[in-house]
Coordinates of C-alpha atoms in Angstrom, one line a residue:
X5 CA 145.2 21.5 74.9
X6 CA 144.5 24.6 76.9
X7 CA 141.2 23.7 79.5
X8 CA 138.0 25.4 79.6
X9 CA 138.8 27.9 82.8
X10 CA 142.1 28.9 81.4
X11 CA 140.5 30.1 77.8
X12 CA 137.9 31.5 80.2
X13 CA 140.5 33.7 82.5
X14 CA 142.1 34.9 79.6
X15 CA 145.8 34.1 80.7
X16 CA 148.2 31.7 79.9
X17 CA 149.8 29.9 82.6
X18 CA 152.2 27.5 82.6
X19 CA 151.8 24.4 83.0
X20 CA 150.9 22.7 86.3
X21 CA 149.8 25.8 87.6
X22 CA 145.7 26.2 88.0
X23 CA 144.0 28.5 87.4
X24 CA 142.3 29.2 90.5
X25 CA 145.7 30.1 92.1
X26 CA 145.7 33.4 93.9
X27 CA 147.6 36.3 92.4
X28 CA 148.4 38.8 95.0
X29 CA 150.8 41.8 95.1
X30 CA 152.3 42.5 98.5
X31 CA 154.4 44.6 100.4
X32 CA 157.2 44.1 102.6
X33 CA 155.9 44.6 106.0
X34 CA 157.4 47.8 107.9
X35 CA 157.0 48.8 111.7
X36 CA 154.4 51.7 112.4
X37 CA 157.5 53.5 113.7
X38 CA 159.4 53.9 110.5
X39 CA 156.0 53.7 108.0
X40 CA 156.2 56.8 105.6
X41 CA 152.9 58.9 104.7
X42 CA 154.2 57.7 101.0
X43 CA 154.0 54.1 101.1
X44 CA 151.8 51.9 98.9
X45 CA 149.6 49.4 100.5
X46 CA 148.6 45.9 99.2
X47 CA 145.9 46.8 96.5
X48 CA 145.3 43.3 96.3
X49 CA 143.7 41.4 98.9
X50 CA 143.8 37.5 99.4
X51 CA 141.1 35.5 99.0
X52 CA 140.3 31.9 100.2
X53 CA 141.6 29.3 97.8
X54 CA 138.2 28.1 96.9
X55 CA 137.3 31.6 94.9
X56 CA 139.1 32.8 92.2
X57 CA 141.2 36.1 92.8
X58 CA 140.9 39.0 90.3
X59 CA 144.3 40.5 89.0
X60 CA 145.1 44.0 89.7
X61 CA 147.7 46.7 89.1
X62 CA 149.7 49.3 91.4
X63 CA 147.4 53.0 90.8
X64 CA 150.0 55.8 90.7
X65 CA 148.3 59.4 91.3
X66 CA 149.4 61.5 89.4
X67 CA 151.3 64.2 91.6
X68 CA 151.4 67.1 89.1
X69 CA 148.1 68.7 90.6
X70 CA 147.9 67.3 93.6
X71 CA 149.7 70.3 95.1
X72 CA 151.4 68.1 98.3
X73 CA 154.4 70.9 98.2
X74 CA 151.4 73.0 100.2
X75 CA 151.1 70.4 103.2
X76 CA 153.3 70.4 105.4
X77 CA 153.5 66.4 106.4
X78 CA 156.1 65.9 109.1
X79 CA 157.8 62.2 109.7
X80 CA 158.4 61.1 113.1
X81 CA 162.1 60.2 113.3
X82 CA 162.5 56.7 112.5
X83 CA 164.9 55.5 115.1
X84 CA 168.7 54.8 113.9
X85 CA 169.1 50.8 112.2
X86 CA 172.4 49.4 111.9
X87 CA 173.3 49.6 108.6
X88 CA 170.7 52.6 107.6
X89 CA 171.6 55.6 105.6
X90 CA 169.4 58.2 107.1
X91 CA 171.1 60.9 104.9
X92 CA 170.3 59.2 101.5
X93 CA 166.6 59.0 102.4
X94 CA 166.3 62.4 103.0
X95 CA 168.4 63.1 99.8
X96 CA 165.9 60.9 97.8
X97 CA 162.9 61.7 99.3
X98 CA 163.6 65.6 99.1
X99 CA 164.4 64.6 95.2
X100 CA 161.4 63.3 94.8
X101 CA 159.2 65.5 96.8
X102 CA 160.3 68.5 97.4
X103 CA 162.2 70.3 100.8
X104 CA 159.4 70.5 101.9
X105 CA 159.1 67.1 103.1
X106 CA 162.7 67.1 103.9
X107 CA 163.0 65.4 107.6
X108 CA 163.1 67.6 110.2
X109 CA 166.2 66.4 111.5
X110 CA 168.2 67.5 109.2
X111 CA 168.8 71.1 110.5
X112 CA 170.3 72.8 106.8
X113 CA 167.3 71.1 104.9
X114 CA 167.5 69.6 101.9
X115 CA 171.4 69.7 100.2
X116 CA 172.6 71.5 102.8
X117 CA 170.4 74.4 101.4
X118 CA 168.4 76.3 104.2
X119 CA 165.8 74.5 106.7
X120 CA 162.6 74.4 105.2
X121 CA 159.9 76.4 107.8
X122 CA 158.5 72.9 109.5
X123 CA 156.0 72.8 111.9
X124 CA 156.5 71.8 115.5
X125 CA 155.4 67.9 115.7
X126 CA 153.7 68.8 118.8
X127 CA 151.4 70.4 116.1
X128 CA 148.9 68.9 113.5
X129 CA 150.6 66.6 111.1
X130 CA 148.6 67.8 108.4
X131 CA 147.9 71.8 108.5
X132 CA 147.3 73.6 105.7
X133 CA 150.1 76.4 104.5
X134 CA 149.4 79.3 102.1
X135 CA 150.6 78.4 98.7
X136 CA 154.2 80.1 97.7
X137 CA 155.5 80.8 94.4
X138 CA 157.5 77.8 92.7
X139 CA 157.0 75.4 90.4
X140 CA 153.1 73.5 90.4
X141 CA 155.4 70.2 90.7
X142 CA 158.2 68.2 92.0
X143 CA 158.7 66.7 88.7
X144 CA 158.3 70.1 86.8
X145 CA 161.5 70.6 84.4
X146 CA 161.5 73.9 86.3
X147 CA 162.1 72.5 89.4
X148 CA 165.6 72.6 90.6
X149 CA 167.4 69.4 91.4
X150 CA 169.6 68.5 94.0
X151 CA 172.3 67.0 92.2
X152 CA 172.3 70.3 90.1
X153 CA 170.6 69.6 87.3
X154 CA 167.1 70.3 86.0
X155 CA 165.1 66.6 86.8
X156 CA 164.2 66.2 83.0
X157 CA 160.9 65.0 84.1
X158 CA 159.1 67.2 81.1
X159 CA 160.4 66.9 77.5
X160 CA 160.0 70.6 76.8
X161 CA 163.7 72.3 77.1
X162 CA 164.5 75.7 77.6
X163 CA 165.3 77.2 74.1
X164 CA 168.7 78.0 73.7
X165 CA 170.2 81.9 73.2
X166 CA 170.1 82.8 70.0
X167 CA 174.3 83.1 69.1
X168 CA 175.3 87.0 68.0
X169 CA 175.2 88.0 64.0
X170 CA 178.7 87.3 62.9
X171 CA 179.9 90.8 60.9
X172 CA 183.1 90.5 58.9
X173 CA 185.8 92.7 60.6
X174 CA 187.6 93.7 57.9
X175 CA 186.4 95.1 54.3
X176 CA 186.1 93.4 51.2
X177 CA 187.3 96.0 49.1
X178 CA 189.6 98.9 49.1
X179 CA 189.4 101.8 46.6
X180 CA 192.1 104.6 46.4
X181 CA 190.3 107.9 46.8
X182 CA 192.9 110.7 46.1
X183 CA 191.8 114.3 46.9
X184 CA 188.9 113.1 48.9
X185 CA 188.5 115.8 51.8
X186 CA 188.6 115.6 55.4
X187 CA 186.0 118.0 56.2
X188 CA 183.3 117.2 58.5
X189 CA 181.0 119.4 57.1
X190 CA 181.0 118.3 53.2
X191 CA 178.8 114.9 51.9
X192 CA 180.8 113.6 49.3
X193 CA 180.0 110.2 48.8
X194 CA 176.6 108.4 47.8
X195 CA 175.6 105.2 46.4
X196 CA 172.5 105.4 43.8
X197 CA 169.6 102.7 43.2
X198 CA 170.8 101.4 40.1
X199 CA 174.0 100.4 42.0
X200 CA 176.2 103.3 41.1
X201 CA 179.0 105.0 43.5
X202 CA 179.5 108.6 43.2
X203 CA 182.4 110.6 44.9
X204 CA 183.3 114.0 44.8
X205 CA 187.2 114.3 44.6
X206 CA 188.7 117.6 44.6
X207 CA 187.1 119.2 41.9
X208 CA 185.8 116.4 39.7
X209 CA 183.0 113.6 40.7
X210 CA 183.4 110.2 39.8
X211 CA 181.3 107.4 38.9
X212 CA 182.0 103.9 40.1
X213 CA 179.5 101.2 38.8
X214 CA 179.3 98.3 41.9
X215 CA 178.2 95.9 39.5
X216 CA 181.3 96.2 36.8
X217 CA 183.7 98.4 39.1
X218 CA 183.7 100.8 35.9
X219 CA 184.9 104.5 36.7
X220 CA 183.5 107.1 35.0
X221 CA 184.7 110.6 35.1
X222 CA 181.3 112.8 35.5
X223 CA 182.4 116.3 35.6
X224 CA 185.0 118.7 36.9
X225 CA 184.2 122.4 38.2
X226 CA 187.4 123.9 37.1
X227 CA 190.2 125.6 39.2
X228 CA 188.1 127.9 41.1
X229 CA 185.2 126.0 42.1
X230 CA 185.2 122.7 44.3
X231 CA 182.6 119.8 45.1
X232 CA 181.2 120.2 48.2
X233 CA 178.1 117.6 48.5
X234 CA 176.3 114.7 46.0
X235 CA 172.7 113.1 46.2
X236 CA 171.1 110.8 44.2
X237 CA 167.5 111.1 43.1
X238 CA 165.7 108.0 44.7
X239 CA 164.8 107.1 41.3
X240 CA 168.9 106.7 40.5
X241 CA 169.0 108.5 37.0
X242 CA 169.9 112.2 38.3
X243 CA 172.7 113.8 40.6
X244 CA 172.8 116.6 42.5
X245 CA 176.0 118.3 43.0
X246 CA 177.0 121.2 45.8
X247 CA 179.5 123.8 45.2
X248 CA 182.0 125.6 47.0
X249 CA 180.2 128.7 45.2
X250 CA 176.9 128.0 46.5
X251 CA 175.7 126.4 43.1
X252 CA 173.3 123.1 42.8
X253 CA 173.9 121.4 39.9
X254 CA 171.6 119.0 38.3
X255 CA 173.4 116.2 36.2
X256 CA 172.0 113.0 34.1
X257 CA 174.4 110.5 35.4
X258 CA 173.6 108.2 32.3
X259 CA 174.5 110.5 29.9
X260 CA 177.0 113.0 31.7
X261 CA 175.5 115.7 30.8
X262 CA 174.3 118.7 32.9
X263 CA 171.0 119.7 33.4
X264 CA 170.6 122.4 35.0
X265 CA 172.3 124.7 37.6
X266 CA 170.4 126.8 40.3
X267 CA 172.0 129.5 42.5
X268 CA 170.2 131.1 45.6
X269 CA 172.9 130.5 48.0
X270 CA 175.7 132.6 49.0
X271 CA 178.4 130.4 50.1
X272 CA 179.5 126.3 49.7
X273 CA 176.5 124.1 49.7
X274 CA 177.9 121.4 51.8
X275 CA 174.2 118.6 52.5
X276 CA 171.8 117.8 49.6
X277 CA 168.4 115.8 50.4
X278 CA 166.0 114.8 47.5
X279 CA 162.9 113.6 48.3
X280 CA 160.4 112.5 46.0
X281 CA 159.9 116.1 44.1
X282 CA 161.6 118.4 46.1
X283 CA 165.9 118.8 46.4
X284 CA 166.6 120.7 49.5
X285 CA 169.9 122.1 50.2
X286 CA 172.3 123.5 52.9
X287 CA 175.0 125.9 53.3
X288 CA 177.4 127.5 55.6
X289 CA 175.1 131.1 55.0
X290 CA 173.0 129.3 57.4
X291 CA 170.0 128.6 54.9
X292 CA 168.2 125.7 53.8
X293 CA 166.4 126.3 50.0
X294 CA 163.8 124.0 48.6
X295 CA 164.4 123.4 44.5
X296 CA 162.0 122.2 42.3
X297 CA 162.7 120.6 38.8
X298 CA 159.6 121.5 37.3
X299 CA 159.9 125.0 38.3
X300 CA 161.9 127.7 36.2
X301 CA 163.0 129.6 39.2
X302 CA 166.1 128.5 41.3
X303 CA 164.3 127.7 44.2
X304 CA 160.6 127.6 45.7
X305 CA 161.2 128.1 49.5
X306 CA 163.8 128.9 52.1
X307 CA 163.7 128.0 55.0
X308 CA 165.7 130.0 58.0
X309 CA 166.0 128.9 61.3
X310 CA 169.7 127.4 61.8
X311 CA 172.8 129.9 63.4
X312 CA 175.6 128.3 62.2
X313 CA 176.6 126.2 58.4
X314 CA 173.8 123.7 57.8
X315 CA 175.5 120.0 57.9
X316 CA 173.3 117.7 57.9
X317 CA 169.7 117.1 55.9
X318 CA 167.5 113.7 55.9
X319 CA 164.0 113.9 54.7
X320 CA 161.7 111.7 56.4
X321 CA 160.6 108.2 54.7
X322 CA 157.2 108.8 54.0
X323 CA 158.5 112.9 52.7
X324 CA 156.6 115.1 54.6
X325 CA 159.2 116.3 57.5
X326 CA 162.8 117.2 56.8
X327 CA 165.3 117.2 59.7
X328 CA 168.3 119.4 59.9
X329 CA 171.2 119.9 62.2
X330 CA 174.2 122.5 62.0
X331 CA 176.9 123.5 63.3
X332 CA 174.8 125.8 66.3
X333 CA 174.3 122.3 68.1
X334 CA 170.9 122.1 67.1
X335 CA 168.4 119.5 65.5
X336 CA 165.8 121.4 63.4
X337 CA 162.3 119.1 62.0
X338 CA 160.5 121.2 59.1
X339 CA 156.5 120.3 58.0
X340 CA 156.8 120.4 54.7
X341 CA 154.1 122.8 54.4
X342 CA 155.7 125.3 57.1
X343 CA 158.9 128.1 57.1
X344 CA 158.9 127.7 60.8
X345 CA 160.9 124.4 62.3
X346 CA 157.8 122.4 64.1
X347 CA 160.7 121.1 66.6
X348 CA 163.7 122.5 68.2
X349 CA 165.9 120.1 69.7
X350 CA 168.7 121.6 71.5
X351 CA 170.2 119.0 74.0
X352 CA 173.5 118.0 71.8
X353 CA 176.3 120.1 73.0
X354 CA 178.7 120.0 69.6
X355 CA 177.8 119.9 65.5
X356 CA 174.7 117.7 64.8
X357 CA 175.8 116.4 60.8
X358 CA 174.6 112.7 61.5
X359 CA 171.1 112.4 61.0
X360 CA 168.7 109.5 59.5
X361 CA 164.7 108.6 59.8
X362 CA 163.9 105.2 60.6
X363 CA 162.1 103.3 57.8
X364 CA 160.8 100.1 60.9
X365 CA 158.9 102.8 62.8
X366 CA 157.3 106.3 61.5
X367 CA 158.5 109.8 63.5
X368 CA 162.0 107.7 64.7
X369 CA 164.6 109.7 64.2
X370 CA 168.1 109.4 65.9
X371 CA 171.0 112.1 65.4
X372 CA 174.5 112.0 66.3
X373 CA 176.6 115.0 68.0
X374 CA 180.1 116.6 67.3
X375 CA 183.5 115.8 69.2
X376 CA 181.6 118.0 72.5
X377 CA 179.1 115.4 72.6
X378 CA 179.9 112.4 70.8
X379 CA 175.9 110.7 71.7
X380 CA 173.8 109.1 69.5
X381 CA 170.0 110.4 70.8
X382 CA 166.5 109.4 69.5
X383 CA 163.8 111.6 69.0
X384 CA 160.1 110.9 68.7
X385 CA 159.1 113.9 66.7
X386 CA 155.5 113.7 67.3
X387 CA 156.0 115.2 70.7
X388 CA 159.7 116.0 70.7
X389 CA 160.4 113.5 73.6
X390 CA 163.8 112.2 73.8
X391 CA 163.1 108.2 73.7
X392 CA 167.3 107.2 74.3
X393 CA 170.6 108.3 74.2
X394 CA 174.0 106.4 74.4
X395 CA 177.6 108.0 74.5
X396 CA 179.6 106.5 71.7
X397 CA 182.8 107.8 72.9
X398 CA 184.0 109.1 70.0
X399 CA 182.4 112.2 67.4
X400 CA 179.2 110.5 65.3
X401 CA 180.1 111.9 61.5
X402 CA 177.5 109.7 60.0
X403 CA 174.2 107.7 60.9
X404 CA 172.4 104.8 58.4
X405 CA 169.3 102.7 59.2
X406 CA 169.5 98.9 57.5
X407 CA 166.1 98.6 55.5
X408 CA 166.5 94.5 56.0
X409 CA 166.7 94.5 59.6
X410 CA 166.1 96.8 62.7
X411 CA 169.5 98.0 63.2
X412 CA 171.7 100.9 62.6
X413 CA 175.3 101.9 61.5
X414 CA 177.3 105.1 62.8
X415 CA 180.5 106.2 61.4
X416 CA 183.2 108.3 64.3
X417 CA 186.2 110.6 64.1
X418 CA 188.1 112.0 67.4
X419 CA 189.5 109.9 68.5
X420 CA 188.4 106.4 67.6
X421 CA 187.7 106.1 64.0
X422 CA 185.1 103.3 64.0
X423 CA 182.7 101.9 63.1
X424 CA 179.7 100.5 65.1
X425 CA 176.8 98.4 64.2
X426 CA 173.8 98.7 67.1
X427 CA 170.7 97.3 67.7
X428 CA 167.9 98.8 68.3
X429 CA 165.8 99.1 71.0
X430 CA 167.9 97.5 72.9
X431 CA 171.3 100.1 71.6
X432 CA 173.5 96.8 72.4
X433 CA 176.4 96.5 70.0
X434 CA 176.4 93.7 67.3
X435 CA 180.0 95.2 65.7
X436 CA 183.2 97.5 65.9
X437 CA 185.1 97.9 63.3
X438 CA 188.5 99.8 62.6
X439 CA 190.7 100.3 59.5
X440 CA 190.8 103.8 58.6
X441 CA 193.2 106.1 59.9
X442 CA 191.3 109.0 60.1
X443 CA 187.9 110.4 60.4
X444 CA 185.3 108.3 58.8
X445 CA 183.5 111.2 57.7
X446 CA 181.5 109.9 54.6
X447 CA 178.8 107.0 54.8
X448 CA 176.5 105.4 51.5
X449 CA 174.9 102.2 51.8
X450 CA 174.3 99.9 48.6
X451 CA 170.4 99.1 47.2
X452 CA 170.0 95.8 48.9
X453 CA 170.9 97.3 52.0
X454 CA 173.5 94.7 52.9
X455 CA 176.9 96.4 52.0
X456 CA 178.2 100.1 53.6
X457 CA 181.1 102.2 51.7
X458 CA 182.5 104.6 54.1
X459 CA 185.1 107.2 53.2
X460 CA 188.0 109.1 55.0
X461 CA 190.5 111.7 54.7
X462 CA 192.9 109.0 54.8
X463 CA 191.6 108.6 50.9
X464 CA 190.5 105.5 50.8
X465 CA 187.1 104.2 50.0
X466 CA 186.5 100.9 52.7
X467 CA 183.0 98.3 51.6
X468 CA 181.8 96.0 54.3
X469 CA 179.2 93.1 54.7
X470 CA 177.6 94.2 58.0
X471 CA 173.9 93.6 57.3
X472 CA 171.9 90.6 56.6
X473 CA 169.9 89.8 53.4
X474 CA 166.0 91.0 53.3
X475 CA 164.1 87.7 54.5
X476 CA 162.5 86.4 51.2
X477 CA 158.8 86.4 51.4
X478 CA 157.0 83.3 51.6
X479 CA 156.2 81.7 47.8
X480 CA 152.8 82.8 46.9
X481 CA 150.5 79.7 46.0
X482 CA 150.7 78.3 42.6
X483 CA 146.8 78.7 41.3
X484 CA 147.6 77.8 38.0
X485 CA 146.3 81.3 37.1
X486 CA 149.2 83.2 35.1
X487 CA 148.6 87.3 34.4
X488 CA 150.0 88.3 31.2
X489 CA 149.1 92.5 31.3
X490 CA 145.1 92.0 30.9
X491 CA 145.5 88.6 29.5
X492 CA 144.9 85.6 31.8
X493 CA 146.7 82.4 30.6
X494 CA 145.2 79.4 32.3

C-alpha cells in the first residue's frame, strides 16, 4: 500500500526509496578557464535532508528572437587538453550558433569560410554590433549549414520548380494538300467554330470537318481565277473567299451555296478579317475595304494608308481597332470610326504579314517581320510604345495567341521552318518544332484552342497538341434550385 506522503508528492517511487529524498539535477563541474557563455547551470539547488526538495526541469530559451547573432561574445582560448578536439568544438558550436561565435583562433572562421569581423579581446566582451542582413536565427531553415545542407530546423521547404509543359514534337496527323501555294502573301487556310477546316487549293476550296475528317469540295473559281485568302465568320456558318481578281465572295459553308460576291478591288485580295459585322479586306492595290452584309453596296469604307500589297489583317478582340501590315514594312492600327491609321509603326525592317491581338490583356498586340527582320515585337497601342522584341532567327509568316493559357505560337520560313511556342511576358521558349520542308506560311488553330494546323508549300497540312486544356471552372454549388426557361423546379 502506497503511504500517505507518497500519494501526497504525487510520484511513484520505488520501493525503499522515501520520499523526502533530494532530487537534484547537476552539472559536471568545469574550470573558469574553459567555462563557455553557453553553459547551463544547476537549476536545482540542494536542500538539507530534513526538507523536502521540489522537482524542476532544464528552461531552454527560445533562441529564435533572441538575436545573439548581433553580439559579439568572444571565448578566451581554453588552453590545449590531451585528448581534446578543439576543431570539432568550433565546428559544433559555429553549427549551432552561428560564425559569429566561431573562436577566434581559428583564423578562416567557420568551415574554412572567411574570418568573421571579431573584436579584439582587449575590448568588451559584450559590445553591441549593428544588425546585418541574414537569417533572424541559427536554426532558421534559411540558414546555411556547414555540412552543406539546409539545418531542417523549420518544417516549411522551399517549393520545388515547377517542371516545363511537355509539347509533343511531332504531329498527330498528316493531311496531303496538293496545289496548296507557297506564297507568303496569300491566307489560305482557317479553321471555323463549329470545327470545320477550310483550304484554298489552287482554284477550289475545301472543307475538312475535324470531327468526322469528311472533305467537302466547296467551290472552284474556274481556269482564270484563283483563291487567294479564306475567313470564317466568328459565328462559323459563313466563308469568305479572296480572289486573284480582286473579288470577295460570300459562301454558306452548310449549304455550298454562294451568297454574294462584292468587287471594289483592283487586284488579288490576299488577307480577310471579319469581325462581328464588318469583313475587311486587303490587296496588293494597296487598299484595305470595309464590307457590310446588310448593305447593298460592295463596300462601306476604304481605308488607304499602306505603300505596298496589304498582307496581313487582325481585328482587335473587343472589334473596335483593326491592325494591318504590308509589304512597305509597316504596322498600321485603324479606329474603327476613323479613315486615318491612329498608329504608325515603322520599326520592322521586312514584310509585317504576322499579326494577332491578345485576348489576356486589351491593346496587346505583337507582329512579326519579313526575312530582313525576322523579330517578333509588341506594341501597346494605347500609346504606341514598343513593350518587347525578340529575334526569332528565322522570317515570322504567322502569329496565334492560345485563348486557354497566356502563350503564343509563331510559324517561320527562311531558313528554319519552325515552329515555336513562347511564353509570355517572360518570351522564354516552352517548344520548337520542325517537320515541314518549307515555309510554314499558313497557321489556324481549332475551337478549343488546344490543337494548331499549319500549312506549307511542301503541301502538306501538319496538326499538333501544343496547348493545354482551358482550366474547368470550379462546380457551382448545388442549391437544389433547377431553372427550366422561366420555370423553377424545386
Amino acid at each position: 500500500m502506497e503511504s500517505p506522503q507518497t500519494r501526497k508528492s504525487g510520484l511513484n517511487l520505488p520501493a525503499g526509496m522515501s520520499s523526502i529524498t533530494s532530487l537534484r539535477l547537476e552539472t559536471l563541474s568545469t574550470p573558469p578557464s574553459s567555462a563557455s557563455p553557453r553553459a547551463i547551470s544547476n537549476l536545482s539547488s540542494s536542500s538539507s535532508p530534513s526538507k523536502t526538495s521540489s522537482c524542476s526541469d532544464r528552461f531552454i530559451p527560445c533562441r529564435s528572437s533572441s538575436r545573439l547573432h548581433t553580439f559579439g561574445l568572444i571565448d578566451k582560448p581554453s588552453p590545449v587538453k590531451e585528448g581534446s578536439n578543439e576543431a570539432y568544438s568550433r565546428l559544433l558550436k559555429c553549427e549551432l550558433f552561428g560564425s559569429d561565435f566561431a573562436s577566434p583562433s581559428s583564423p578562416a572562421g567557420c568551415a574554412g569560410g572567411p574570418a568573421s569581423p571579431m573584436m579584439s579581446p582587449s575590448k568588451n566582451m559584450l559590445r553591441f554590433k549593428t544588425d546585418q542582413l541574414g537569417p533572424s536565427s541559427p536554426f532558421s531553415s534559411n540558414s546555411p549549414s556547414i555540412f552543406g545542407h539546409h539545418s531542417g530546423f523549420s518544417n516549411e521547404s522551399a517549393t520545388p520548380p515547377k517542371p516545363p509543359r511537355k509539347v509533343p514534337k511531332t504531329p498527330h496527323k498528316v493531311l496531303d494538300a496538293p496545289s496548296l501555294q507557297d506564297d507568303f502573301y496569300l491566307n489560305l487556310v482557317d479553321w471555323s467554330s463549329q470545327n470545320t477546316l477550310a483550304v484554298g487549293l489552287g482554284t477550289c476550296v475545301y472543307l475538312w470537318s475535324a470531327s468526322n475528317s469528311k472533305v467537302t469540295k466547296l467551290c472552284d473559281l474556274g481556269p482564270y481565277d484563283g483563291v487567294c485568302s479564306v475567313q470564317w465568320t466568328k459565328e462559323g456558318s459563313f466563308i469568305s473567299i479572296g480572289t486573284n481578281l480582286g473579288q470577295v465572295q460570300i459562301w454558306d459553308g452548310t449549304k455550298c451555296k454562294k451568297v454574294r460576291t462584292m468587287a471594289g478591288h483592283q487586284t488579288r485580295t490576299g488577307v480577310l478579317a471579319w469581325n462581328s459585322r464588318i469583313l475587311a479586306s486587303g490587296s496588293r492595290d494597296r487598299n484595305i475595304l470595309q464590307h457590310d452584309m446588310r448593305v447593298s453596296s460592295d463596300f462601306i469604307g476604304k481605308l488607304v494608308g499602306h505603300k505596298s500589297e496589304v498582307c496581313g489583317l487582325k481585328w482587335s478582340c473587343d472589334d473596335r481597332e483593326l491592325a494591318s501590315g504590308g509589304n512597305d514594312n509597316q504596322l498600321l492600327v485603324w479606329n474603327q470610326h476613323s479613315q486615318t491609321p491612329t498608329l504608325r509603326l515603322t520599326e520592322h525592317t521586312a514584310a509585317v504579314k504576322a499579326i494577332a491581338w491578345s485576348p489576356h490583356q486589351s491593346n496587346l498586340l505583337v507582329s512579326g517581320g519579313g526575312t530582313a527582320d525576322r523579330c517578333i515585337r509588341f506594341w501597346n497601342t494605347t500609346n504606341g510604345h514598343q513593350l518587347n522584341s525578340v529575334d526569332t532567327g528565322s522570317q515570322v509568316c504567322n502569329l496565334a495567341w492560345s485563348k486557354n493559357v497566356n502563350e503564343l505560337v509563331s510559324t517561320h520560313g527562311y531558313s528554319q521552318n519552325q515552329i515555336m511556342v513562347w511564353k509570355y511576358p517572360s518570351l522564354s521558349k516552352v517548344a520548337t518544332l520542325t517537320g515541314h520542308s518549307m515555309r510554314v506560311l499558313y497557321l489556324a488553330m481549332s475551337p478549343d484552342g488546344q490543337t494548331i494546323v499549319t500549312g506549307a508549300g511542301d503541301e502538306t497540312l501538319r496538326f499538333w497538341n501544343i496547348f493545354p486544356s482551358m482550366k474547368t471552372p470550379a462546380p457551382v454549388k448545388d442549391t437544389g434550385l433547377w431553372s427550366l426557361g422561366r420555370t423553377q423546379i424545386r
